Amino acid sequence: MAERRSKPKNQAATTAAAPATPPEVVLPVLAEKVGVYICHCGGNISDVVDVDKVATEAAGLDGVAVARHIMFMCSDEGQKAIVDDIQALGLDRVVVAACTPKLHEATFRRVLQRGGMNPYLFLPANIREQASWAHPHSPKAATEKASALVRAAVAKAQMLEPLEKVRVAAVHRALVIGGGVAGLRAALDLARQGLGVTLVEKSPFLGGRTTQLHTVFPTEDPARLLVHRLIAEVKAQPNLTILTETEVVALTGYVGDFTVTLKTTPRGVNAELADRQAAIAACPISVANEFDDGISKRRAIYQPYPGSEPDLPAIDWASCTRCGDCVTAAGGRGIDLKSDPIETTIETGAIVVATGFDHYEPRVGEYGYATSPRILTLPQVHRMLDPEGPTGGRLEIDGRVPRSIAMIHCVGSRQIEDVDEPGPDGKLHEYCSRVCCTATLQAANQIRQKYPKTAVYDLYRDIRTYGRDQEPYYVDASKAGVVFMRFANDARPTVELSDGADFPLKVTVTDTLTFGTEIEVPVDLVILSVGVMPRDVTGLIEMTHAPVGADGFLLEVHPKLRPVESAIPGLLLAGTVQAPMDVTESTSAASAAAAKVTALLAGDHVEMEPFVAKVDPSLCDGCGLCLDACRYAGAIAMQEVEIEEGVLEKRAYVNPVACKGCGACVPSCPVSALDVAGWEIDQYKAMIDAITAEPLTAGARS
Amino acid sequence: MAGTPTETQATRMLVVATLLCSYPGIDATGQAHMEYPPNTYVIPTPDPVMFPESFYLHCFEKGIDGILIASCGTDSPYEGSYEQLAARIPKVYAQMKARGISIRRLKLTAICSVCTKAFLKEVSDMEAVMAELGPVSGEMTAVTA
Ligand code: SF4
Ligand code: SF4
Ligand code: SF4
């Protein structure tokens, strides 16, 4: 057997098992029966790369037992060739040089399993996307490159060790954080699949922001009816627990087995409350009503709308003074002013985060915001247009219907450095909020229908009615006489108060639709189409270590390859916690997240890829530097190891369930005791040695 | 085409590509048949944060003439890893300087899974650096001689 290039590594040391005595160092060896298979891909590769030459060169490499080129490696014929060779020649590693591993890595791992080999002894070499397709006019150079990539793959394959998937016993319960439309959808889908579900909502009421709307586009369903139908289905699930006024305050564990501490604040009101109106009316406190986006007031004991879920008032402990007036009005029954929270702990196999979004709140003076009661945000106008809202559906200012309205798009969205000032949070919001164009046009159409004498001016940068059945809102607005004006990316409309003039506000815009004409629009009302902002979920981020994008939304691992999955195994993202979405998209994302949780927790165990950190205890001296490099709680820690009889010393050990396999710990180790299994530094060095082993001859495009 | 190696050029570029961002982006470049020089070798990694300074030095010693670290940037799926990676680069530069290696031969970039044009530009830029500086062996010999 050939001598192995790397220092010894001990696979057993990667598990979270009890401290072990340092194992005997076994002299390492390089695998010497590598099977190499070069794919023609029906000409996709072989029209450019000389596959015969690549196979011949591979056959001459140390440790290669067989090298073949085959028309389609992924075909039955190709797969059978590997299985046959494993059995006839006793192959100990397999390299397939073909298309990108993203396509067939899993296929070939299964082939090895069928042949009786550990699936992780397979290694791909990408000679289609990264050779024949990238260098179609340089066949000699592409062939030379393909050979180099095969040499590198063989060199690494020779050093691969068998790996086993990491397995954790699965708790068949899911926690859904957030009781808005996405959280409700996810909870319902999960419960219907037979999982136990705990749904927690921070506020006293379910339904989230959707309940603040009268209708939802593009179906124009009554919003609260829609949400309450969903809630009724959720409540009908026997295996589902709903906890309002509940927050996650601690979280430990890992996929399959998280331990979560929940803090529930008492509602203050129970079903014995007979006359809720009297109790609410007795409360002397008056604060801005968040349900109406601040355009109305509410008491400290309140209910956002009749028939809310739960259909019971709640006490806002932050504004309640404990005066007891409501208790007196209620005859001492049904209200309890004790507000001490209680903590409970639950075990859960997976977590769906559906914490929703916030609206952008403009700076004071941004488009005149907060300098006049005639400058409102679109969410505030939604409340006014709602027949069950604070104005009974009347859009009136000082008792009069506006004669003329300007609606301004992209407020707090698509912000540009040096053009826009950062928002009140000090950040520029560079992304498109996606939902506000259609929402603005929906409101414009409602206003034109309800008040045909009111002129509506729509000031936009781009109209992005991107979704199915959304473009008709734009067409309808045009037909309904909404006047469109378009401002350039680097020019914003201005809003000024015009005291004493016939119209109290003046909006000035340089309109690119009329070739840059500066237009002054006198109006009674300005509506700011504010964007979608990431909600502050700092506590949850700190507890879970879920990555956050530069825009402040939680990141999914990959929008196409692994949508709705966060990088934390077992933590799924549903709805606007991850990006601006409309109700349709939020519920789709929620269903996707629920489906992934269901698949994850389907068996008795959760299985994860074995590419996690590993410590060589014969090298580790217990310095502890790696602990500082790792950002994931519990992934790497110190434990006492008996290095010789009666002598205990500290050594690093990796918990393979909590480790994410990022490798941040690897370079922190001064004695190179750490590696990520399957991605070891010595394996990389062997690849580099192999790539550079032969001089470049083709060089040019030849 | 991002750049064309000349007949006399015998330089090699290494691209360290992340499994979730740049590797699919480089695949997409090939899928679109957007050409770049064949002396470019891509090695995949979960995250380039794993490489110690010595790895880059090893590459240069073995005759890799330019290295592009095609990271995920701040969109890394691993918390804080980009910041840790970025903090290591000056240390690699210091070791490169000590060995007489131009620090222009190593560049940290962020390439996403659809960043085909950005990838071509980075390759083209590094190709130009390698053409200007020539093989790294010349530099290292000059210092150690
Ligand atoms: S959806 Fe429309 S209004 Fe909203 S940010 Fe995007 S472009 Fe602007
Ligand atoms: S730094 Fe990354 S690879 Fe290392 S132990 Fe922590 S999670 Fe695992
Ligand atoms: S940094 Fe290396 S030597 Fe120090 S404790 Fe961690 S693994 Fe052991």
XYZ file of N, CA and C in Angstrom, chain A residues 39 46 81 88 95 104 160 208 214 259 273 323 350 380-381 443 445 451 464 485 488 548 580 592 642 677 681:
81
model
N -17.138 10.532 -18.430
C -18.413 10.534 -19.151
C -18.290 11.336 -20.453
N -17.459 14.983 -24.722
C -16.467 14.377 -25.625
C -16.303 15.129 -26.949
N -21.532 -0.332 -14.800
C -20.082 -0.483 -14.951
C -19.379 -0.264 -13.610
N -15.976 -6.811 -9.051
C -14.951 -7.645 -9.690
C -13.539 -7.240 -9.274
N -14.139 7.703 -8.663
C -14.161 9.079 -9.186
C -14.962 9.055 -10.479
N -25.634 14.949 -10.177
C -25.638 13.503 -9.984
C -24.788 12.997 -8.821
N -9.959 9.931 1.110
C -11.296 9.960 1.721
C -11.437 8.822 2.731
N -52.426 38.479 12.647
C -51.377 39.349 12.125
C -51.884 40.501 11.282
N -59.050 45.291 4.535
C -60.460 44.992 4.266
C -60.545 43.829 3.277
N -34.820 22.301 22.755
C -35.545 22.608 23.996
C -35.792 24.118 24.001
N -65.819 37.687 31.834
C -66.120 39.112 31.641
C -67.460 39.232 30.915
N -55.162 50.804 37.766
C -56.079 51.635 38.555
C -57.294 50.840 39.022
N -38.426 20.645 15.269
C -38.128 21.677 14.267
C -38.871 22.954 14.629
N -52.342 53.378 6.850
C -53.339 54.189 7.549
C -54.578 54.373 6.676
N -54.348 54.570 5.377
C -55.482 54.757 4.460
C -56.263 53.446 4.311
N -55.813 50.488 -3.770
C -56.419 51.591 -3.024
C -56.875 52.700 -3.969
N -57.910 52.424 -7.027
C -59.155 51.995 -7.671
C -60.345 52.118 -6.718
N -65.315 57.536 -4.674
C -65.403 59.003 -4.788
C -65.022 59.418 -6.203
N -44.653 47.798 -10.534
C -44.244 46.392 -10.434
C -45.412 45.523 -9.956
N -47.806 59.656 -13.108
C -46.610 60.474 -13.357
C -45.426 59.671 -12.877
N -37.821 59.935 -11.956
C -36.598 59.189 -12.277
C -35.992 58.615 -11.007
N -28.467 36.473 8.814
C -29.314 37.591 8.394
C -28.667 38.226 7.171
N -39.838 40.569 1.517
C -41.191 41.081 1.274
C -41.997 40.090 0.425
N -44.499 25.395 2.174
C -43.211 24.777 1.824
C -42.430 24.444 3.088
N -8.790 10.857 29.210
C -7.729 10.143 29.923
C -6.619 9.843 28.915
N -14.737 16.942 8.119
C -14.753 15.639 7.456
C -15.217 15.806 6.008
N -8.003 19.819 4.931
C -6.981 20.691 4.352
C -5.920 19.872 3.616
